[in-house]
Coordinates of C-alpha atoms in Angstrom, one line a residue:
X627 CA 36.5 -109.5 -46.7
X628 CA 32.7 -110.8 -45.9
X629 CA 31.4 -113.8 -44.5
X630 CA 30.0 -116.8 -47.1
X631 CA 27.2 -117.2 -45.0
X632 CA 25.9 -116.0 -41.6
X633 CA 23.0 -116.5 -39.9
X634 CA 20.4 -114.5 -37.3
X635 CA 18.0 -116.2 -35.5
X636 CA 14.5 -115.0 -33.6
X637 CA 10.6 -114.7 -32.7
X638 CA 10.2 -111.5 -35.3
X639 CA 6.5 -111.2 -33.6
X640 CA 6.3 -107.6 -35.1
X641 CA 9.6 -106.3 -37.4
X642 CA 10.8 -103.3 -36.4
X643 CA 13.6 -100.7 -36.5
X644 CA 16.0 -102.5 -34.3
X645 CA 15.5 -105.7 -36.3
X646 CA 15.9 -104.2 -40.3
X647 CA 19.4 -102.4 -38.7
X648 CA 20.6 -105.6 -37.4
X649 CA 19.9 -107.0 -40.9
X650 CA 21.4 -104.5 -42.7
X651 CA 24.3 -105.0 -40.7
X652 CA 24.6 -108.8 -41.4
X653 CA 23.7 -108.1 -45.2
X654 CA 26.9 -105.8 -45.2
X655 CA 29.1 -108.6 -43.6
X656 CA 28.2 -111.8 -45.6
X657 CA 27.6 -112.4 -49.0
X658 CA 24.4 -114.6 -47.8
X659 CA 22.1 -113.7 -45.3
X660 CA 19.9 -116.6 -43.5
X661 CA 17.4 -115.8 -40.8
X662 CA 15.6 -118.9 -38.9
X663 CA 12.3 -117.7 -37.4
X664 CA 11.5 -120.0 -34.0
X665 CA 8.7 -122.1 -34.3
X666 CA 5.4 -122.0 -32.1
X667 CA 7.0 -125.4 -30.5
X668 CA 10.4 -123.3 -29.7
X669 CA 8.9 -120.2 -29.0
X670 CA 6.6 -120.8 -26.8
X671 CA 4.5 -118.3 -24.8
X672 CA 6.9 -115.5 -26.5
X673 CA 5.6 -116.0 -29.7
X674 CA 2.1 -113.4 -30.2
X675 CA 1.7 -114.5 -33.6
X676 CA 1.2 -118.0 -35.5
X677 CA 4.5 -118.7 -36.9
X678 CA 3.6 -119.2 -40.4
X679 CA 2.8 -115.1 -40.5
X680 CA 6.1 -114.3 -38.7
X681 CA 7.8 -116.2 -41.6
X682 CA 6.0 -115.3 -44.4
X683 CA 7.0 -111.5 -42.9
X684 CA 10.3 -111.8 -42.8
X685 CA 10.7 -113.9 -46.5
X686 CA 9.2 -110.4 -47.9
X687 CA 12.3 -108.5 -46.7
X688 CA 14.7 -108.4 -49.6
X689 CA 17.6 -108.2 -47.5
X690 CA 17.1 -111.5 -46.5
X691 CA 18.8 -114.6 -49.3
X692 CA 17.0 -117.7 -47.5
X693 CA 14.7 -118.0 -44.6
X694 CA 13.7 -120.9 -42.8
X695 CA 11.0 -122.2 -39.8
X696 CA 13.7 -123.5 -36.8
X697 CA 11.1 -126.6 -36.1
X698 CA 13.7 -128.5 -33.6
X699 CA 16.3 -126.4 -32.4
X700 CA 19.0 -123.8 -32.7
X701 CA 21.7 -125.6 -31.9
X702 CA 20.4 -128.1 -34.4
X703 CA 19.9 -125.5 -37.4
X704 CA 23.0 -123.8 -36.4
X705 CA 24.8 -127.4 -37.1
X706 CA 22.9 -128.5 -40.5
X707 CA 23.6 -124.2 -42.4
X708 CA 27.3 -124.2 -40.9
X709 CA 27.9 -120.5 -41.2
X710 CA 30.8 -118.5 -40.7
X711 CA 28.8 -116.0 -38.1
X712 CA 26.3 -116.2 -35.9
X713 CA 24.6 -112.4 -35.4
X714 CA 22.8 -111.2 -32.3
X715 CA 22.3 -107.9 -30.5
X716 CA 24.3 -106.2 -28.1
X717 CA 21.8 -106.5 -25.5
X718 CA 22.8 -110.6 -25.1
X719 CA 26.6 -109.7 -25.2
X720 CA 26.8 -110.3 -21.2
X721 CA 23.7 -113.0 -21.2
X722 CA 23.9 -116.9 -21.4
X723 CA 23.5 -117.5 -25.3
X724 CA 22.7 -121.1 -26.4
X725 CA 24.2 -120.9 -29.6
X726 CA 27.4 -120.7 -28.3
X727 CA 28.2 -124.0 -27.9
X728 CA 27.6 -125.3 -31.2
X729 CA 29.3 -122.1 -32.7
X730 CA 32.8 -123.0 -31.2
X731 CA 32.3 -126.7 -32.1
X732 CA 31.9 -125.7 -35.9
X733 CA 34.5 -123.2 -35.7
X734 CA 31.8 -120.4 -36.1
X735 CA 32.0 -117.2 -34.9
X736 CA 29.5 -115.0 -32.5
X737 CA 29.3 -111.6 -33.6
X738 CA 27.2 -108.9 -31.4
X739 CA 25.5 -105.7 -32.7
X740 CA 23.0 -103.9 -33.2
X741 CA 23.6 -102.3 -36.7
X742 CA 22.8 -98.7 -37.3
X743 CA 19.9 -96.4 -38.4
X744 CA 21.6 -96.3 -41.7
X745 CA 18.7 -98.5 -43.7
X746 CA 15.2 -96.5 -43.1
X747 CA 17.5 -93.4 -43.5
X748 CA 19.0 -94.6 -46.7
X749 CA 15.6 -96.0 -47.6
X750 CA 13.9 -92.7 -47.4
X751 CA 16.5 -90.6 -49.5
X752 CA 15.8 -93.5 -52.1
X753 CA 12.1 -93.2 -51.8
X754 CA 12.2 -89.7 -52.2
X755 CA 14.6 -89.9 -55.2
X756 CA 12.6 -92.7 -57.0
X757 CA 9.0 -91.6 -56.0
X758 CA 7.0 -90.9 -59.0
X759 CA 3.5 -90.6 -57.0
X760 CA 2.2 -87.1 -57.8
X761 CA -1.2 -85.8 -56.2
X762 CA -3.8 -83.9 -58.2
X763 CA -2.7 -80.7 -59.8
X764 CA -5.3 -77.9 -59.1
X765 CA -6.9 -76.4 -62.3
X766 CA -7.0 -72.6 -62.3
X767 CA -10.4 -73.0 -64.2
X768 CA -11.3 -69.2 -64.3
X769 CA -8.1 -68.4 -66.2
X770 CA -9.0 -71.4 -68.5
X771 CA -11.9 -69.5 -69.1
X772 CA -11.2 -66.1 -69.9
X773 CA -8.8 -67.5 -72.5
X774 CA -10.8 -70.2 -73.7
X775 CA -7.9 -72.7 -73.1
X776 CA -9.3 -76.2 -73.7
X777 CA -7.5 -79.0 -72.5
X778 CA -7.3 -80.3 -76.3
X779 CA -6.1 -76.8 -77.0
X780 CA -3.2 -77.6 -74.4
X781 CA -2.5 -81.4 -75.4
X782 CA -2.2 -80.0 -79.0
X783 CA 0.6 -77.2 -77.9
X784 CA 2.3 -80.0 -76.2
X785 CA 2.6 -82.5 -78.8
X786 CA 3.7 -79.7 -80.9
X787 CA 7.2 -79.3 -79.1
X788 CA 8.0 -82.4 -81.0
X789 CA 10.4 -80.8 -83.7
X790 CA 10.7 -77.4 -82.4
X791 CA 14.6 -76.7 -82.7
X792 CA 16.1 -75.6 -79.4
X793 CA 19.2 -74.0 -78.2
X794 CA 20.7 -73.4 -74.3
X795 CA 23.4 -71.2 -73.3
X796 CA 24.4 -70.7 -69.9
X797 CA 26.0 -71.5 -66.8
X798 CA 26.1 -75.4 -66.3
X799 CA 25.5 -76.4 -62.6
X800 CA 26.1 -79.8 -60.9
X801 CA 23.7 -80.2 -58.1
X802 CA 24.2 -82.6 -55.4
X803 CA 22.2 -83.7 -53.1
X804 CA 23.5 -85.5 -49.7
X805 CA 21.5 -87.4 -47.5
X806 CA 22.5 -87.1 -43.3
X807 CA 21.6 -88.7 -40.8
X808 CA 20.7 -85.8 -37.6
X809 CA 22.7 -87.2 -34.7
X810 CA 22.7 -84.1 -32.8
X811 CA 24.2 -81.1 -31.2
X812 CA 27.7 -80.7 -30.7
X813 CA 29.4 -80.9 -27.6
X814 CA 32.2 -78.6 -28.3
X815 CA 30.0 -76.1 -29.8
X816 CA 26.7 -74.9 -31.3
X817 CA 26.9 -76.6 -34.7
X818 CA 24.5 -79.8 -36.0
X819 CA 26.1 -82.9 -36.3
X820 CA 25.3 -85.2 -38.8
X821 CA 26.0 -88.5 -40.7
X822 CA 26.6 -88.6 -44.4
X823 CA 24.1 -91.4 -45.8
X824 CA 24.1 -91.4 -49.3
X825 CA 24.5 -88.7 -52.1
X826 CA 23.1 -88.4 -55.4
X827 CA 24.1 -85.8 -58.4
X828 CA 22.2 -84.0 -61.0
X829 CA 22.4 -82.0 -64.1
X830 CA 21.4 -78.0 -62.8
X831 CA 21.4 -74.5 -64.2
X832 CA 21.3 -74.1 -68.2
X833 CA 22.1 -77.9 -68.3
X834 CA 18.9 -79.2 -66.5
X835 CA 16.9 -76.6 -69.0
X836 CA 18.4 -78.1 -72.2
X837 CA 17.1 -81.8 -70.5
X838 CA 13.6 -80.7 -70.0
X839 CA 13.5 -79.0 -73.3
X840 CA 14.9 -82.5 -75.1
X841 CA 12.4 -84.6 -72.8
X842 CA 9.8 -82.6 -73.8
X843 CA 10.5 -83.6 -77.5
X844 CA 12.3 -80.7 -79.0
X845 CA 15.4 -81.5 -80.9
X846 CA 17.9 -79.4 -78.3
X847 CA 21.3 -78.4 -78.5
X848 CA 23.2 -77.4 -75.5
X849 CA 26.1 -74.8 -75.0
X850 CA 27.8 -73.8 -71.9
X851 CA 31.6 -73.3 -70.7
X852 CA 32.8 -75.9 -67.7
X853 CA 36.1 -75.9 -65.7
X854 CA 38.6 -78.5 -67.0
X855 CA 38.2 -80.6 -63.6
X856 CA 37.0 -83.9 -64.9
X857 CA 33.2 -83.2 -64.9
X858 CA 32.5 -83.3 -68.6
X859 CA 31.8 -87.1 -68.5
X860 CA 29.1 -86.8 -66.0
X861 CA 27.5 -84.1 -68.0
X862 CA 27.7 -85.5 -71.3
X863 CA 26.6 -88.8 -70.1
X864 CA 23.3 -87.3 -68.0
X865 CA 22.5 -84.8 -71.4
X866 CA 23.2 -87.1 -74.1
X867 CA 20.9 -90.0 -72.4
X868 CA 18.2 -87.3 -72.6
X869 CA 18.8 -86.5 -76.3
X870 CA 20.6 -83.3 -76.1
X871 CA 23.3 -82.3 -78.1
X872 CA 26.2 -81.3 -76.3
X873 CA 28.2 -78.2 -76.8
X874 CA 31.0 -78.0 -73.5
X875 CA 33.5 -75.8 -74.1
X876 CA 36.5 -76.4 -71.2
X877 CA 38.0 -73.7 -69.5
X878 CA 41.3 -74.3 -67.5
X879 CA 41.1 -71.0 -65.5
X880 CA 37.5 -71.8 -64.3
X881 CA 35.9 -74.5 -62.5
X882 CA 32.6 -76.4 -62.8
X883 CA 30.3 -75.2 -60.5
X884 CA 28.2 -77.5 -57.6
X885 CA 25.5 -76.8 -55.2
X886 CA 25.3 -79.2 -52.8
X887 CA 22.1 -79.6 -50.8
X888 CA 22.4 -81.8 -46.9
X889 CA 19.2 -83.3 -46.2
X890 CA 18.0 -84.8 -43.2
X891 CA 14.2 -86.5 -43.8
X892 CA 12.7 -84.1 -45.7
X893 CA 14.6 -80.9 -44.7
X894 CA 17.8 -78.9 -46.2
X895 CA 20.0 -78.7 -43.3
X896 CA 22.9 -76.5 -45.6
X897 CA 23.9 -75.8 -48.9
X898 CA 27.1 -74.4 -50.4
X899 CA 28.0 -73.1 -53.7
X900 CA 31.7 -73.4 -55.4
X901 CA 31.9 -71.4 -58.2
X902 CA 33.4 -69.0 -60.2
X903 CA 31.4 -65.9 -61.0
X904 CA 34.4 -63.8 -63.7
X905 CA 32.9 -63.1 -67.1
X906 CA 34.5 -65.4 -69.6
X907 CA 36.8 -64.3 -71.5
X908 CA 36.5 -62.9 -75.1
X909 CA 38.3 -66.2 -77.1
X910 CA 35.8 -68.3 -74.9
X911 CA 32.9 -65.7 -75.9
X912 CA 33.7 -66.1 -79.8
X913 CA 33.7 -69.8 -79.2
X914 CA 29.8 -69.5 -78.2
X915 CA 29.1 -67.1 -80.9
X916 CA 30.3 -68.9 -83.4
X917 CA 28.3 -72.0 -82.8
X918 CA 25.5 -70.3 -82.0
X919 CA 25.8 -67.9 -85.8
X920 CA 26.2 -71.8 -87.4
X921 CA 22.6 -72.7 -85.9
X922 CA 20.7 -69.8 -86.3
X923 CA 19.0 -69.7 -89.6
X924 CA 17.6 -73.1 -88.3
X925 CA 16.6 -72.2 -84.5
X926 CA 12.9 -71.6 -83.6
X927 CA 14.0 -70.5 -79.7
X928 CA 16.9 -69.2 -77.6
X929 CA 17.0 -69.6 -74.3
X930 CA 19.7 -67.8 -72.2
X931 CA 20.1 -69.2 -69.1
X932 CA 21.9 -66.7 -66.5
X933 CA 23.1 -68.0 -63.1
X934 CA 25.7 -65.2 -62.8
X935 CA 28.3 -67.5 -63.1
X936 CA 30.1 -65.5 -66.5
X937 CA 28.7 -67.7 -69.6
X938 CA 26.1 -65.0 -70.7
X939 CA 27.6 -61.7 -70.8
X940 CA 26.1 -58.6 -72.1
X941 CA 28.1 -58.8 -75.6
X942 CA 26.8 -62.1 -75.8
X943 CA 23.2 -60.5 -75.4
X944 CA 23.4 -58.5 -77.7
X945 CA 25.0 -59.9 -80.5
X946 CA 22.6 -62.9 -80.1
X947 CA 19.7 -60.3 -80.6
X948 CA 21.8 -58.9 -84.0
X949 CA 21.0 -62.3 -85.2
X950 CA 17.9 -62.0 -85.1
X951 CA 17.8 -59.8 -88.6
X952 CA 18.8 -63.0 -90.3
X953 CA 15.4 -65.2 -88.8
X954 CA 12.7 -63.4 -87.2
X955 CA 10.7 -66.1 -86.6
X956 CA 13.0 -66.5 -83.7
X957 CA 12.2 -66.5 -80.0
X958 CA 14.3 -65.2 -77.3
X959 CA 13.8 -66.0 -73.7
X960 CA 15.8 -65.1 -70.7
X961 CA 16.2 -65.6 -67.1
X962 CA 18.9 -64.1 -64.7
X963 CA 18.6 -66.0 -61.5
X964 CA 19.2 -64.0 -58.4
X965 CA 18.7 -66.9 -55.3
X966 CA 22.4 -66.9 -54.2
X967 CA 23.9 -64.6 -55.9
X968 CA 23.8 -61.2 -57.7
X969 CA 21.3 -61.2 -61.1
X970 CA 21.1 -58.8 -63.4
X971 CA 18.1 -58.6 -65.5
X972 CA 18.6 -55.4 -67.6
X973 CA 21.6 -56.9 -69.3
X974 CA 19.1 -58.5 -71.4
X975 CA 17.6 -56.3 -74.5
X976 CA 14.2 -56.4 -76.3
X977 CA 13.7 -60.0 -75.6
X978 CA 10.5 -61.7 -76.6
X979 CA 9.9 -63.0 -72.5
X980 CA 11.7 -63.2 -68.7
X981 CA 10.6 -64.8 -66.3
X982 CA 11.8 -63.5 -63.1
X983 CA 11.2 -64.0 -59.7
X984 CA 9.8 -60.7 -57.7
X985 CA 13.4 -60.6 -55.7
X986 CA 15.1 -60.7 -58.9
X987 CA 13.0 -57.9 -60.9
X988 CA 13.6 -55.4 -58.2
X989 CA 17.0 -56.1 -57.8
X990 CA 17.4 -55.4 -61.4
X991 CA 15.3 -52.4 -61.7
X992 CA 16.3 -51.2 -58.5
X993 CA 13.0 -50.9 -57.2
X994 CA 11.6 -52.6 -54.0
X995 CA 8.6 -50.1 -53.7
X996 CA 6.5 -50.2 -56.7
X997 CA 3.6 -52.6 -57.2
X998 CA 4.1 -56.2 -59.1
X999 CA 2.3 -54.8 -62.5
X1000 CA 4.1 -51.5 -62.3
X1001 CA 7.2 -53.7 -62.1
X1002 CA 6.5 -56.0 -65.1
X1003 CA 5.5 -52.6 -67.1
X1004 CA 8.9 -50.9 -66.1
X1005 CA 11.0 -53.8 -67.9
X1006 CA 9.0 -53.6 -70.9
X1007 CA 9.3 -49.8 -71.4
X1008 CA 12.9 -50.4 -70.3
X1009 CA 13.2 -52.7 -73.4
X1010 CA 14.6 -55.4 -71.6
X1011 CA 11.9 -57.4 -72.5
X1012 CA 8.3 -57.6 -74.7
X1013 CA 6.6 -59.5 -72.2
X1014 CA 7.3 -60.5 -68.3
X1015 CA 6.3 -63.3 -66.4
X1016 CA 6.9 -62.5 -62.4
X1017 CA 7.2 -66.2 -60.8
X1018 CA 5.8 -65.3 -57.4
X1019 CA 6.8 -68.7 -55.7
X1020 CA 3.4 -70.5 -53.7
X1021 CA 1.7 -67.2 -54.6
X1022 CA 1.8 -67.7 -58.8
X1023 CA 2.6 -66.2 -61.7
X1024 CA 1.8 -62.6 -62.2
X1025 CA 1.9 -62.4 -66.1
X1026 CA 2.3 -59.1 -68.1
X1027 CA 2.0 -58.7 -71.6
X1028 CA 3.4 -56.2 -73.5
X1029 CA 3.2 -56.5 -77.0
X1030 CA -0.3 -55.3 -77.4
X1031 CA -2.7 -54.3 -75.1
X1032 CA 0.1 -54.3 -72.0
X1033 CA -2.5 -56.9 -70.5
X1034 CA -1.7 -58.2 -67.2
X1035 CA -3.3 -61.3 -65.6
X1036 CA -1.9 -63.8 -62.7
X1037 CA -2.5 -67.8 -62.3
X1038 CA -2.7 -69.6 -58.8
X1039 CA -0.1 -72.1 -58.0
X1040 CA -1.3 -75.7 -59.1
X1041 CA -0.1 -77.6 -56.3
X1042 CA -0.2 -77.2 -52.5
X1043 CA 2.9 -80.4 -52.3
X1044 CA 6.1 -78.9 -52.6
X1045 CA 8.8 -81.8 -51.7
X1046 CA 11.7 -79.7 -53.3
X1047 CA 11.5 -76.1 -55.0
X1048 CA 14.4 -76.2 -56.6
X1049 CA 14.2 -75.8 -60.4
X1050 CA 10.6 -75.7 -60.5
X1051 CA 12.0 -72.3 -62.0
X1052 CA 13.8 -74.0 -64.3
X1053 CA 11.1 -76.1 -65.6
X1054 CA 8.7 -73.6 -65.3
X1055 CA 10.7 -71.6 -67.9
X1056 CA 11.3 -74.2 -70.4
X1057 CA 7.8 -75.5 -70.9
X1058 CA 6.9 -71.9 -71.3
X1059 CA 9.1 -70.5 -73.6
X1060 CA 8.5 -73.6 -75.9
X1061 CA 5.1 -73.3 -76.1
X1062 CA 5.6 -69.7 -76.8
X1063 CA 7.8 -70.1 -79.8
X1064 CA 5.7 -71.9 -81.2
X1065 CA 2.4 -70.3 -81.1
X1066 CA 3.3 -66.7 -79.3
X1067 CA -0.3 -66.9 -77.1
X1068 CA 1.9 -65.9 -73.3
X1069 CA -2.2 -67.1 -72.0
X1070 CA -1.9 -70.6 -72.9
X1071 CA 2.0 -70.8 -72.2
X1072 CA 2.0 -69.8 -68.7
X1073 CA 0.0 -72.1 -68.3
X1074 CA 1.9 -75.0 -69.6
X1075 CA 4.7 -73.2 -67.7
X1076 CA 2.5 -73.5 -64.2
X1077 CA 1.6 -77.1 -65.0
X1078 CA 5.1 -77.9 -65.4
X1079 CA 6.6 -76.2 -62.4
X1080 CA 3.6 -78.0 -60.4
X1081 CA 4.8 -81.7 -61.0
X1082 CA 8.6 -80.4 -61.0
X1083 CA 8.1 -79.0 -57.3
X1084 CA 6.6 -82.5 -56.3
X1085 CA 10.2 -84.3 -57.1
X1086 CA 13.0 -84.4 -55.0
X1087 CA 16.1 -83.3 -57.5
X1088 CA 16.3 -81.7 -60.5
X1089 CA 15.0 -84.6 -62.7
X1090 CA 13.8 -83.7 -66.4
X1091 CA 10.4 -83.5 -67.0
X1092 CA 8.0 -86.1 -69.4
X1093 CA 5.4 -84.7 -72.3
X1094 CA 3.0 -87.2 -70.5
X1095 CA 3.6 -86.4 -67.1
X1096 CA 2.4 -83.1 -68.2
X1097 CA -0.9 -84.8 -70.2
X1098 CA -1.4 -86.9 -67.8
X1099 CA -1.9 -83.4 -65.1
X1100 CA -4.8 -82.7 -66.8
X1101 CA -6.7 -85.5 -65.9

């Protein structure tokens, strides 16, 4: 039950930490909050700044319902608001307090703390979350100009995703992210102990793709198998609101799987992983197939996203690839992610592009000797792919074509920020295999790729990227 009204009461020369947590805490108690800032009169010698300032500093915190200048005296503003609580800080708990008086005559009560760090903690986790500021993205102007990529050249590709016809598969990840607040060491042992601030959830894995392909303006449709554990509404709500149209099929011998990040400031402190990482089974495989074969003659691009989680199997490669006899315009683009867990790249065949990461290419070729562009050529003679993109994390991209003259090139990374990496990969790949379907130039796609994965690392959470925030990069 809170308080109708309660009041604090003070000089506010300069706000600070102490004072926003005490505010909070009174906020949290009440359902109004009213602060009286002491006049020059009342203050006296105490007061460093003309009182008018102090006020008009404290009326700008939004915490605050009503504020007012205490002209005569406390006792005297205490008696004409009336409120249910009087807040002050511990620190006046054993101290003469003047209120107290007046408090007990209007049956008020006198309430000591101090509040908590809670509010610039919570604050920051929202900052990050919201923030939208992005700083300049850094051309890669020599690679511009070996393949005379104009900026109208890229604008044009972009706007061109409008209409392409899309389809996801693969593994559907929740990611959370919780915000902590570092209290310290144990005492009992060597583990970190925190407080749990605030925690905010987000589509990941195949599903996060299908939302950057539908908020870049292709007409996308998403399928993927989830646990039957009640997270199907929070999916279908965050993809739909996008544009995507959902495909879920439920699996009651499997569960949905979450990462969930702990942050402190602007550092992961832990992650864990529940998942389930058993193939699906075949009736569950024939479900995807079959709405997948329904779509096909229509689909300009595939795009099989593997987490190892059991959604893309090697059956469901390859059958995928069969379908390709019935519309060759099709493109097919894979990625087998290997961050956490195991990745297997060669269960793809004769795809049109992957885009793996160098961990993941050696792991699947089972080589951690041979050069980057030996690598890329290795998974094209291999046939697991036409052409590879090796994402090479603040390093690049390291791109190899193999199609027709097995050229190889590399792009910088566009930005030095990097608030969160996590599915820059993601977006990276989406941006990039759409602009490939629709004009098959890997130059100007990687590019689009780069710029893409150089706004996404500049978020915090996997949040789907805009068509402008992409146009407006090149400015």
């Amino acid at each position: 039950m809170k308080y109708k009204k309660v009041i604090i009461t003070g000089k506010f020369n300069v706000i600070h930490a102490g004072h926003l947590r005490i505010l909070e805490f009174a906020k949290k108690i009440s359902e109004k909050l009213i602060v009286g800032v002491l006049s020059d009169k009342l203050a006296k010698d105490e007061a460093f700044i003309k009182d008018k300032i102090r006020y008009l500093n404290i009326k700008s915190i939004k915490l605050i319902d009503e504020v007012y200048l205490i002209r005569n005296s406390i006792e005297s503003f205490i008696q004409k608001i009336k409120p249910d609580a009087v807040i002050k800080g511990f620190e006046y708990k054993n101290k003469f307090n003047i209120e107290k008086k007046i408090i007990e005559k209007i049956g008020s009560k006198l309430i000591f703390s101090s509040g908590t760090a809670n509010l610039s903690s919570a604050d920051l986790l929202k900052k990050e979350f919201s923030s939208n500021y992005m700083t300049q993205i850094n051309a890669d102007n020599d690679y511009l100009r070996r393949y005379k990529i104009s900026k109208d050249k890229i604008k044009k590709t972009i706007n061109s995703f409008k209409g392409l016809k899309v389809i996801v598969i693969g593994d559907t990840i929740i990611d959370e992210y919780q915000a902590c607040e570092s209290i310290g060491m144990s005492r009992e042992d060597t583990s970190i102990a925190v407080k749990p601030i605030e925690k905010r959830r987000f589509l990941g894995g195949a599903a996060i793709l299908a939302a950057h392909a539908s908020s870049l303006g292709a007409k996308t449709k998403f399928i993927s198998v989830i646990g039957d554990d009640g997270e199907n509404k929070f999916l279908k709500k965050n993809l739909e609101k996008e544009g995507v149209f959902v495909n879920l099929i439920k699996d009651k011998s499997r569960i949905t799987t979450k990462k969930v990040r702990f942050r402190s400031g602007n550092t992961t402190l832990l992650r864990f992983n529940e998942f389930d990482q058993s193939p699906i089974s075949n009736l569950i495989e024939n479900k995807v197939l079959n709405l997948i074969k329904k779509e096909i003659k229509k689909t300009d691009l595939i795009i099989l996203s593997d987490f190892s989680y059991g959604v893309i199997t090697k059956k469901l490669v390859d059958t995928i690839n069969k379908f390709k006899i019935k519309n060759k315009n099709l493109t097919i683009v894979g990625d087998s992610q290997s961050s956490s867990q195991i990745g297997d790249i060669t269960k793809f065949s004769n795809i049109d592009l992957t885009t793996p990461t160098e961990y993941e290419i050696r792991l699947g070729l089972k080589d951690f000797s041979s050069g980057l562009v030996e690598l890329g050529l290795q998974a094209i003679a291999q046939n697991i792919s036409k052409n590879v993109i090796i994402t090479l994390n603040k390093e690049g991209i390291l791109i190899q074509e193999g199609e027709e003259k097995f050229s190889t090139d590399k792009i910088a990374a566009l930005s030095n920020v990097v608030r969160d990496p996590a599915g820059a990969g993601d977006c990276f790949l989406s941006a990039c295999s759409m602009s490939f379907a629709l004009n098959k130039n890997l130059w100007i796609s990687s590019y689009i790729g780069s710029l893409a994965a150089a706004i996404q690392i500049q978020k915090v959470g996997n949040i789907p990227i805009k068509k402008n925030e992409i146009l407006n990069s090149l400015k």
